XYZ file of N, CA and C in Angstrom:
390
model
N -50.299 3.354 94.454
C -50.290 4.235 94.746
C -49.523 4.975 95.553
N -48.201 4.394 95.597
C -47.819 5.965 96.907
C -47.838 7.031 95.186
N -47.722 6.291 94.078
C -48.378 6.966 93.336
C -49.822 8.898 93.415
N -50.473 7.529 94.099
C -52.099 7.938 94.383
C -51.869 9.244 95.108
N -50.884 8.391 96.189
C -50.224 9.326 97.886
C -50.167 10.768 97.429
N -48.802 10.847 95.819
C -48.364 11.780 96.104
C -48.976 12.854 95.124
N -49.622 11.767 94.299
C -50.562 13.138 93.681
C -51.499 13.898 94.981
N -52.194 13.808 95.278
C -53.309 13.463 96.327
C -52.617 15.231 97.394
N -51.292 15.013 97.335
C -50.897 15.875 98.193
C -50.522 17.087 97.775
N -49.889 16.957 95.901
C -50.073 17.818 95.750
C -51.265 18.791 95.807
N -51.905 18.509 95.272
C -52.759 18.842 95.142
C -53.341 19.418 96.324
N -53.911 18.908 97.613
C -53.432 19.528 98.846
C -53.072 20.816 98.777
N -51.858 20.622 98.431
C -50.675 21.947 98.837
C -51.280 22.404 97.412
N -51.531 23.056 96.801
C -51.533 23.629 95.327
C -53.293 24.290 95.483
N -53.751 23.227 96.356
C -55.156 23.938 96.808
C -55.389 24.740 98.504
N -54.639 24.643 98.846
C -54.302 25.314 100.516
C -52.876 26.591 99.451
N -52.295 26.736 98.672
C -51.768 28.194 98.559
C -52.545 28.879 97.859
N -53.183 27.772 96.542
C -54.269 28.977 95.797
C -55.040 29.906 96.365
N -55.533 29.658 97.424
C -56.598 30.856 98.014
C -55.993 31.868 98.918
N -54.695 31.782 98.669
C -54.191 33.029 99.711
C -54.260 34.066 98.761
N -53.752 35.666 99.176
C -53.155 36.520 98.562
C -51.352 36.248 97.727
N -51.445 36.485 96.201
C -49.983 37.320 96.382
C -49.494 38.477 97.046
N -48.479 37.427 97.991
C -47.991 38.327 98.354
C -46.973 38.681 97.760
N -46.105 40.525 97.453
C -44.975 40.839 97.007
C -44.107 41.058 98.033
N -42.571 41.050 98.651
C -42.820 41.762 99.852
C -40.926 43.042 98.686
N -41.109 43.124 99.904
C -39.398 44.171 99.605
C -38.790 44.651 101.382
N -37.306 43.429 101.702
C -37.792 44.052 102.689
C -36.041 44.844 102.718
N -35.341 46.302 102.704
C -34.562 47.218 102.021
C -33.857 47.401 103.615
N -34.422 46.863 104.628
C -33.646 47.651 105.493
C -34.517 46.807 107.052
N -33.553 45.372 107.030
C -34.979 44.611 108.312
C -34.401 44.932 109.500
N -35.084 44.883 110.465
C -34.947 45.218 112.270
C -34.845 43.947 112.784
N -34.246 43.951 113.630
C -34.756 43.127 114.993
C -36.505 42.201 115.161
N -36.582 41.555 115.313
C -37.722 40.776 115.189
C -38.476 41.896 116.758
N -39.695 42.189 116.457
C -40.470 42.593 117.440
C -41.275 41.661 118.256
N -41.298 41.482 118.942
C -42.259 40.527 120.040
C -43.337 41.202 119.911
N -44.281 39.470 119.912
C -45.556 39.639 119.848
C -46.701 40.932 120.707
N -45.797 41.064 122.241
C -46.414 41.805 123.373
C -46.394 43.724 122.639
N -45.044 43.651 121.898
C -45.173 44.665 120.896
C -46.068 45.323 120.224
N -46.240 47.037 120.420
C -47.505 47.252 119.254
C -47.345 47.904 117.715
N -48.056 47.479 116.838
C -47.624 47.810 115.894
C -49.191 48.902 115.263
N -48.979 49.683 114.732
C -49.472 50.976 114.583
C -50.001 50.312 113.099
N -51.215 50.444 112.714
C -51.727 50.799 111.471
C -52.559 51.596 110.860
N -51.696 52.343 109.393
C -51.646 53.238 109.001
C -52.581 53.550 108.076
N -54.234 54.037 107.245
C -54.413 53.336 106.389
C -54.057 55.691 105.534
N -54.542 55.734 104.077
C -54.043 56.552 103.717
C -53.910 57.655 103.976
N -55.042 58.745 104.832
C -55.463 58.954 105.459
C -54.490 59.868 106.513
N -53.804 58.446 107.262
C -53.131 58.776 108.673
C -51.881 59.553 108.269
N -51.140 59.895 109.241
C -50.001 60.900 109.043
C -49.201 60.322 109.615
N -47.696 59.800 108.614
C -46.470 59.782 109.049
C -46.362 60.211 110.532
N -45.347 60.047 111.366
C -44.416 60.474 112.425
C -43.432 61.502 111.536
N -42.674 61.732 112.575
C -41.282 62.362 111.657
C -40.086 61.558 112.517
N -38.994 61.028 111.820
C -37.695 60.941 112.383
C -38.449 59.098 112.194
N -38.655 58.282 110.870
C -38.499 56.636 110.779
C -37.216 55.920 110.576
N -37.480 54.667 110.673
C -36.833 54.493 109.119
C -37.456 53.225 108.402
N -37.104 53.354 107.383
C -37.961 51.703 106.318
C -37.707 51.275 106.879
N -38.066 49.783 106.625
C -37.987 48.424 106.496
C -37.892 48.140 105.386
N -40.049 47.959 104.641
C -39.732 48.012 103.781
C -41.030 48.194 103.465
N -40.659 47.495 102.045
C -42.270 47.535 100.915
C -43.356 45.829 101.239
N -44.790 46.263 101.064
C -45.483 45.243 101.225
C -46.306 44.857 99.412
N -46.376 44.244 99.255
C -47.650 44.382 97.395
C -48.756 42.958 97.752
N -50.213 43.500 98.259
C -50.607 42.646 98.471
C -51.998 41.762 96.806
N -51.554 41.455 97.015
C -52.188 41.182 94.803
C -53.362 40.162 94.521
N -54.285 39.805 93.904
C -55.525 38.755 94.237
C -54.066 37.741 93.364
N -54.619 36.525 93.655
C -54.315 35.266 93.016
C -55.122 34.676 92.069
N -55.765 35.372 91.524
C -56.890 34.729 90.734
C -57.836 34.090 91.389
N -57.263 33.314 92.669
C -58.159 32.492 93.412
C -58.392 32.623 94.482
N -57.658 33.582 95.338
C -57.973 34.345 96.593
C -59.296 34.280 96.760
N -59.188 34.074 98.218
C -61.014 34.059 98.882
C -60.603 34.555 100.919
N -59.712 34.678 101.711
C -59.535 35.440 102.278
C -58.576 37.419 102.227
N -59.409 37.535 101.577
C -58.216 38.651 101.178
C -59.520 40.590 101.885
N -60.577 40.650 102.446
C -60.674 41.557 102.738
C -59.747 42.303 103.626
N -59.958 43.925 103.445
C -58.930 45.004 104.089
C -58.335 44.557 105.189
N -59.470 43.933 106.504
C -59.024 43.502 107.474
C -58.351 42.504 107.460
N -58.191 41.644 106.888
C -57.684 40.306 106.418
C -56.049 40.649 105.864
N -55.875 41.739 104.702
C -54.881 42.180 104.461
C -53.608 42.624 105.483
N -54.338 43.935 106.137
C -54.244 44.571 107.345
C -53.596 43.521 108.495
N -54.391 42.337 109.320
C -53.104 41.268 110.090
C -52.559 40.504 109.446
N -52.137 40.499 108.301
C -50.931 39.545 107.421
C -49.889 40.775 107.276
N -50.257 42.046 107.277
C -49.342 43.420 106.696
C -48.385 43.066 108.881
N -49.419 43.532 109.351
C -48.396 43.337 110.888
C -48.250 42.830 111.173
N -48.312 41.371 111.119
C -47.214 39.792 111.429
C -46.638 39.759 110.227
N -46.403 40.461 108.889
C -45.341 40.577 108.661
C -43.919 41.748 109.089
N -44.596 42.753 109.505
C -44.191 44.457 109.734
C -43.500 43.637 110.990
N -43.896 42.551 112.105
C -42.816 42.560 113.076
C -41.883 41.608 113.093
N -42.492 40.951 112.207
C -40.976 39.507 111.588
C -39.933 39.917 111.150
N -39.721 41.131 110.715
C -38.900 42.289 110.219
C -38.753 43.831 110.427
N -39.414 43.638 112.073
C -39.332 44.724 113.089
C -39.860 46.239 112.712
N -40.554 46.708 111.378
C -41.260 47.051 112.272
C -42.292 47.478 112.870
N -42.743 48.606 113.435
C -43.956 48.977 114.013
C -44.951 49.498 113.750
N -44.850 50.841 112.215
C -45.844 51.275 111.735
C -46.255 49.696 110.070
N -47.139 50.523 109.744
C -47.818 49.369 108.577
C -48.387 50.571 108.221
N -48.014 51.378 107.039
C -49.304 52.674 106.734
C -49.382 52.031 104.710
N -50.512 52.314 104.541
C -51.017 51.715 103.312
C -50.329 53.114 102.692
N -49.840 53.337 101.138
C -49.636 53.712 100.032
C -51.030 54.024 99.457
N -51.546 52.815 98.740
C -51.813 52.668 98.237
C -52.871 51.623 98.067
N -53.913 51.856 97.921
C -55.179 50.570 97.644
C -56.107 50.889 96.980
N -57.156 49.101 96.313
C -58.188 49.438 95.261
C -59.044 48.349 96.170
N -59.799 49.198 96.018
C -61.209 48.135 96.367
C -61.324 46.729 95.372
N -62.185 45.475 95.874
C -62.606 45.026 94.765
C -63.679 45.246 94.553
N -63.373 45.213 93.044
C -64.347 45.548 91.677
C -64.819 44.199 90.860
N -65.210 44.543 89.511
C -65.522 43.551 88.079
C -64.009 42.569 88.140
N -63.577 43.166 88.407
C -61.810 42.120 87.851
C -61.213 41.272 88.382
N -61.460 41.646 90.161
C -61.017 41.471 91.262
C -62.316 40.962 92.494
N -62.393 39.834 93.464
C -62.982 39.731 94.674
C -61.710 40.141 96.308
N -61.141 40.207 95.795
C -59.799 40.960 96.493
C -59.628 42.194 96.661
N -59.524 42.273 97.773
C -58.310 44.042 98.171
C -57.357 44.710 97.568
N -56.412 44.574 96.886
C -54.777 45.455 96.638
C -54.966 46.377 96.969
N -53.173 46.225 97.728
C -52.665 46.918 98.888
C -51.286 47.488 98.905
N -50.851 48.134 98.010
C -49.631 48.673 98.690
C -48.845 49.464 99.936
N -48.311 48.413 100.936
C -48.085 48.894 101.739
C -46.395 49.858 102.331
N -46.560 50.619 102.960
C -44.980 50.358 103.750
C -44.274 50.210 105.050
N -43.571 49.911 105.119
C -42.956 49.835 106.339
C -42.676 50.029 107.780
N -42.020 50.912 108.749
C -41.001 51.707 109.570
C -40.906 51.835 110.283
N -39.962 51.837 111.040
C -39.385 51.469 112.062
C -39.248 52.934 112.984
N -40.124 52.600 113.972
C -40.363 54.271 115.458
C -40.146 54.243 116.187
N -39.323 54.787 117.030
C -38.519 54.916 117.708
C -39.492 55.200 119.182
N -40.353 56.388 119.066
C -41.870 56.729 119.953
C -42.926 55.573 119.759
N -43.579 56.465 120.847
C -44.549 55.577 121.306
C -45.845 55.181 119.808
N -46.322 54.317 119.230
C -47.458 53.669 118.510
C -48.660 53.891 118.776
N -48.666 53.637 119.993
C -50.170 53.460 120.250
C -50.807 55.134 120.793
N -49.938 56.101 120.337
C -50.360 57.359 120.459
C -50.987 58.226 118.850
N -50.471 57.271 118.080
C -50.379 57.504 116.750
C -52.399 57.630 116.945
N -52.845 58.594 115.641
C -54.053 58.203 115.153
C -54.171 57.519 114.399
N -54.552 56.201 114.065
C -54.278 54.945 112.940
C -56.196 54.185 112.824
N -55.831 53.165 111.973
C -56.818 52.262 111.325
C -57.365 51.024 112.262
N -58.376 50.341 113.173
C -58.375 49.822 114.243
C -59.071 48.931 113.063
N -58.340 47.627 113.572
C -59.316 46.236 112.708
C -60.411 45.738 112.840
N -61.469 45.656 112.497
C -62.255 45.282 112.368
C -62.834 43.749 112.796
N -63.945 42.487 112.273
C -64.136 41.258 112.729
C -64.814 41.112 111.158
N -64.318 40.582 110.424
C -64.554 39.958 109.480
C -66.488 39.908 109.224
């Protein structure tokens, strides 16, 4: 009976983790964590970066093969959460691939920055409900 319980637990864990996109991160200059109240600007490819930034790190979202929650808005929200954890207040998309024949997911390369100015004044992407 214990073997069966362990097997079910393992299958459940694998099932839950395999549905999310693969996230690769590289934080070269993490900053103090931001509070939930602090704004994080979401900049798409066409948005310009302001001057005087500190690069915090990079994120890459890829399809794990069984990913389900991988729309552009969902990935940007996940990037915002990772940015706050590492003290970044700008999420900048530098490369993106839309879903195609080989993948049903968006694939993104993102850079994270710390900006000392007011991020709410920057032109930026607005998250939408999927």
